[in-house]
C-alpha positions as a Markdown table, in Angstrom:
| # | Residue | x | y | z |
|---|---|---|---|---|
| 1 | Unk | -58.6 | -70.1 | 67.5 |
| 2 | Unk | -56.6 | -71.4 | 64.5 |
| 3 | Unk | -53.7 | -72.2 | 66.8 |
| 4 | Unk | -55.9 | -74.2 | 69.0 |
| 5 | Unk | -57.3 | -76.3 | 66.1 |
| 6 | Unk | -53.7 | -76.9 | 64.8 |
| 7 | Unk | -52.5 | -77.9 | 68.2 |
| 8 | Unk | -55.4 | -80.3 | 68.7 |
| 9 | Unk | -55.3 | -81.8 | 65.2 |
| 10 | Unk | -51.6 | -82.7 | 65.3 |
| 11 | Unk | -52.0 | -85.4 | 68.0 |
| 12 | Unk | -55.1 | -86.7 | 66.3 |
| 13 | Unk | -53.4 | -87.1 | 62.9 |
| 14 | Unk | -50.4 | -88.7 | 64.4 |
| 15 | Unk | -52.7 | -91.1 | 66.3 |
| 16 | Unk | -54.1 | -92.3 | 63.0 |
| 17 | Unk | -50.8 | -92.5 | 61.2 |
| 18 | Unk | -48.9 | -94.4 | 63.9 |
| 19 | Unk | -51.6 | -96.8 | 64.8 |
| 20 | Unk | -49.9 | -100.1 | 64.0 |
| 21 | Unk | -52.0 | -102.5 | 66.0 |
| 22 | Unk | -51.9 | -106.1 | 64.6 |
| 23 | Unk | -55.1 | -107.1 | 62.9 |
| 24 | Unk | -54.6 | -110.8 | 63.3 |
| 25 | Unk | -55.4 | -112.5 | 66.6 |
| 26 | Unk | -52.2 | -113.4 | 68.5 |
| 27 | Unk | -51.4 | -117.1 | 68.6 |
| 28 | Unk | -51.7 | -118.8 | 72.0 |
| 29 | Unk | -48.5 | -120.5 | 73.3 |
| 30 | Unk | -49.0 | -123.7 | 75.2 |
| 31 | Unk | -46.5 | -125.1 | 77.7 |
| 32 | Unk | -46.1 | -128.5 | 79.4 |
| 33 | Unk | -49.4 | -130.1 | 80.3 |
| 34 | Unk | -52.4 | -132.1 | 79.3 |
| 35 | Unk | -54.8 | -130.6 | 76.7 |
| 36 | Unk | -57.8 | -131.5 | 74.6 |
| 37 | Unk | -58.9 | -130.1 | 71.2 |
| 38 | Unk | -61.1 | -127.5 | 72.8 |
| 39 | Unk | -58.3 | -126.2 | 75.1 |
| 40 | Unk | -56.1 | -125.7 | 72.0 |
| 41 | Unk | -58.8 | -124.2 | 69.8 |
| 42 | Unk | -58.3 | -126.9 | 67.2 |
| 43 | Unk | -60.8 | -128.1 | 64.6 |
| 44 | Unk | -61.5 | -131.6 | 63.4 |
| 45 | Unk | -60.1 | -132.9 | 60.0 |
| 46 | Unk | -57.5 | -130.1 | 59.6 |
| 47 | Unk | -53.8 | -130.7 | 59.4 |
| 48 | Unk | -51.9 | -128.3 | 61.7 |
| 49 | Unk | -48.3 | -127.0 | 61.9 |
| 50 | Unk | -46.6 | -127.0 | 65.3 |
| 51 | Unk | -43.8 | -124.5 | 66.2 |
| 52 | Unk | -41.5 | -124.6 | 69.2 |
| 53 | Unk | -40.5 | -121.1 | 70.4 |
| 54 | Unk | -37.9 | -122.2 | 72.9 |
| 55 | Unk | -34.3 | -121.7 | 71.6 |
| 56 | Unk | -32.5 | -124.4 | 73.5 |
| 57 | Unk | -35.2 | -126.9 | 74.7 |
| 58 | Unk | -36.5 | -130.0 | 72.8 |
| 59 | Unk | -39.8 | -131.5 | 73.7 |
| 60 | Unk | -42.4 | -134.1 | 72.8 |
| 61 | Unk | -46.0 | -133.8 | 71.6 |
| 62 | Unk | -48.0 | -137.0 | 72.2 |
| 63 | Unk | -51.4 | -137.2 | 70.5 |
| 64 | Unk | -53.9 | -139.7 | 72.0 |
| 65 | Unk | -57.3 | -140.8 | 70.6 |
| 66 | Unk | -60.4 | -141.3 | 72.7 |
| 67 | Unk | -59.3 | -144.9 | 73.5 |
| 68 | Unk | -56.0 | -143.5 | 74.9 |
| 69 | Unk | -54.0 | -145.1 | 72.1 |
| 70 | Unk | -51.1 | -143.1 | 70.8 |
| 71 | Unk | -51.9 | -141.7 | 67.3 |
| 72 | Unk | -48.7 | -139.6 | 66.9 |
| 73 | Unk | -45.6 | -139.1 | 68.8 |
| 74 | Unk | -43.7 | -136.0 | 67.6 |
| 75 | Unk | -40.2 | -135.0 | 68.7 |
| 76 | Unk | -40.0 | -131.2 | 68.5 |
| 77 | Unk | -36.5 | -129.8 | 68.2 |
| 78 | Unk | -35.5 | -126.5 | 69.7 |
| 79 | Unk | -36.6 | -123.4 | 67.9 |
| 80 | Unk | -38.4 | -125.4 | 65.2 |
| 81 | Unk | -40.8 | -124.2 | 62.5 |
| 82 | Unk | -43.5 | -125.9 | 60.6 |
| 83 | Unk | -43.7 | -129.5 | 61.9 |
| 84 | Unk | -46.8 | -130.9 | 60.4 |
| 85 | Unk | -49.2 | -133.2 | 62.2 |
| 86 | Unk | -51.8 | -135.4 | 60.6 |
| 87 | Unk | -55.5 | -134.3 | 60.5 |
| 88 | Unk | -57.1 | -134.5 | 63.9 |
| 89 | Unk | -60.3 | -136.2 | 65.0 |
| 90 | Unk | -62.8 | -135.2 | 67.7 |
| 91 | Unk | -61.8 | -136.4 | 71.1 |
| 92 | Unk | -58.0 | -136.4 | 70.6 |
| 93 | Unk | -56.0 | -135.4 | 73.7 |
| 94 | Unk | -52.6 | -133.9 | 73.7 |
| 95 | Unk | -49.6 | -134.2 | 76.1 |
| 96 | Unk | -46.9 | -131.6 | 75.8 |
| 97 | Unk | -43.8 | -132.8 | 77.5 |
| 98 | Unk | -40.8 | -130.6 | 78.6 |
| 99 | Unk | -40.5 | -126.9 | 79.2 |
| 100 | Unk | -41.3 | -125.8 | 75.7 |
| 101 | Unk | -43.8 | -123.3 | 74.3 |
| 102 | Unk | -45.8 | -124.5 | 71.3 |
| 103 | Unk | -48.2 | -122.8 | 68.9 |
| 104 | Unk | -50.6 | -124.5 | 66.5 |
| 105 | Unk | -51.4 | -122.9 | 63.2 |
Protein backbone atom coordinates (compact mmCIF):
# COMPACT_ATOMS: atom_id res chain seq x y z
CA UNK A 1 0.00 0.00 0.00
CA UNK A 2 2.89 2.36 0.75
CA UNK A 3 4.33 1.82 -2.73
CA UNK A 4 0.99 2.74 -4.26
CA UNK A 5 0.86 5.98 -2.25
CA UNK A 6 4.43 6.88 -3.22
CA UNK A 7 3.80 6.13 -6.88
CA UNK A 8 0.63 8.22 -6.85
CA UNK A 9 2.16 11.12 -4.91
CA UNK A 10 5.18 11.62 -7.19
CA UNK A 11 3.11 12.79 -10.22
CA UNK A 12 0.95 14.99 -7.99
CA UNK A 13 3.94 16.70 -6.38
CA UNK A 14 5.65 17.22 -9.73
CA UNK A 15 2.42 18.70 -11.09
CA UNK A 16 2.48 21.39 -8.38
CA UNK A 17 6.20 22.05 -8.69
CA UNK A 18 6.34 22.37 -12.47
CA UNK A 19 3.12 24.31 -12.93
CA UNK A 20 4.49 27.47 -14.58
CA UNK A 21 1.35 28.89 -16.14
CA UNK A 22 1.49 32.66 -16.67
CA UNK A 23 -0.67 34.59 -14.25
CA UNK A 24 -1.03 37.66 -16.46
CA UNK A 25 -3.47 37.67 -19.34
CA UNK A 26 -1.76 37.39 -22.72
CA UNK A 27 -1.68 40.55 -24.79
CA UNK A 28 -3.72 40.52 -27.94
CA UNK A 29 -1.89 41.15 -31.19
CA UNK A 30 -3.69 43.17 -33.81
CA UNK A 31 -2.91 43.06 -37.52
CA UNK A 32 -3.82 45.31 -40.45
CA UNK A 33 -7.36 46.62 -40.30
CA UNK A 34 -9.88 49.08 -38.89
CA UNK A 35 -10.55 49.09 -35.14
CA UNK A 36 -12.34 51.11 -32.49
CA UNK A 37 -11.46 51.44 -28.81
CA UNK A 38 -13.76 48.59 -27.80
CA UNK A 39 -12.12 46.22 -30.31
CA UNK A 40 -8.68 46.97 -28.87
CA UNK A 41 -9.86 46.91 -25.21
CA UNK A 42 -8.54 50.43 -24.62
CA UNK A 43 -9.78 52.88 -21.99
CA UNK A 44 -10.33 56.61 -22.24
CA UNK A 45 -7.77 59.19 -20.97
CA UNK A 46 -4.91 56.70 -20.68
CA UNK A 47 -1.60 56.99 -22.52
CA UNK A 48 -0.67 53.65 -24.10
CA UNK A 49 2.52 52.12 -25.47
CA UNK A 50 2.48 50.43 -28.87
CA UNK A 51 4.84 47.63 -29.84
CA UNK A 52 5.48 46.12 -33.27
CA UNK A 53 6.32 42.42 -33.13
CA UNK A 54 7.33 42.02 -36.78
CA UNK A 55 11.08 41.82 -37.28
CA UNK A 56 11.37 43.28 -40.80
CA UNK A 57 8.12 45.15 -41.51
CA UNK A 58 7.33 48.80 -40.77
CA UNK A 59 3.80 50.04 -40.43
CA UNK A 60 1.53 52.98 -39.68
CA UNK A 61 -0.97 53.57 -36.92
CA UNK A 62 -3.54 56.24 -37.76
CA UNK A 63 -5.79 57.47 -34.96
CA UNK A 64 -8.99 59.28 -35.97
CA UNK A 65 -11.49 61.13 -33.78
CA UNK A 66 -15.26 60.87 -34.03
CA UNK A 67 -15.28 63.57 -36.77
CA UNK A 68 -12.84 61.44 -38.82
CA UNK A 69 -10.01 63.95 -38.36
CA UNK A 70 -6.52 62.55 -37.90
CA UNK A 71 -5.39 62.99 -34.30
CA UNK A 72 -2.15 61.02 -34.57
CA UNK A 73 -0.17 59.43 -37.33
CA UNK A 74 2.54 57.15 -35.95
CA UNK A 75 5.19 55.44 -38.05
CA UNK A 76 6.10 52.20 -36.33
CA UNK A 77 9.53 50.78 -37.15
CA UNK A 78 10.19 47.07 -37.37
CA UNK A 79 10.58 45.25 -34.05
CA UNK A 80 9.96 48.44 -32.07
CA UNK A 81 9.26 48.75 -28.36
CA UNK A 82 7.48 51.39 -26.32
CA UNK A 83 6.18 53.93 -28.80
CA UNK A 84 3.95 56.17 -26.72
CA UNK A 85 0.67 57.57 -28.01
CA UNK A 86 -1.20 60.45 -26.40
CA UNK A 87 -4.22 59.83 -24.16
CA UNK A 88 -7.26 58.60 -26.05
CA UNK A 89 -10.83 59.86 -26.03
CA UNK A 90 -14.04 57.92 -26.44
CA UNK A 91 -14.97 57.40 -30.06
CA UNK A 92 -11.46 57.24 -31.50
CA UNK A 93 -10.95 54.85 -34.38
CA UNK A 94 -7.70 53.16 -35.40
CA UNK A 95 -6.26 52.14 -38.75
CA UNK A 96 -3.34 49.75 -38.70
CA UNK A 97 -1.63 49.74 -42.07
CA UNK A 98 0.79 47.11 -43.39
CA UNK A 99 1.43 43.52 -42.35
CA UNK A 100 2.45 44.22 -38.77
CA UNK A 101 1.38 42.82 -35.41
CA UNK A 102 0.76 45.46 -32.74
CA UNK A 103 0.10 45.20 -29.03
CA UNK A 104 -1.14 48.02 -26.81
CA UNK A 105 -0.09 48.18 -23.19
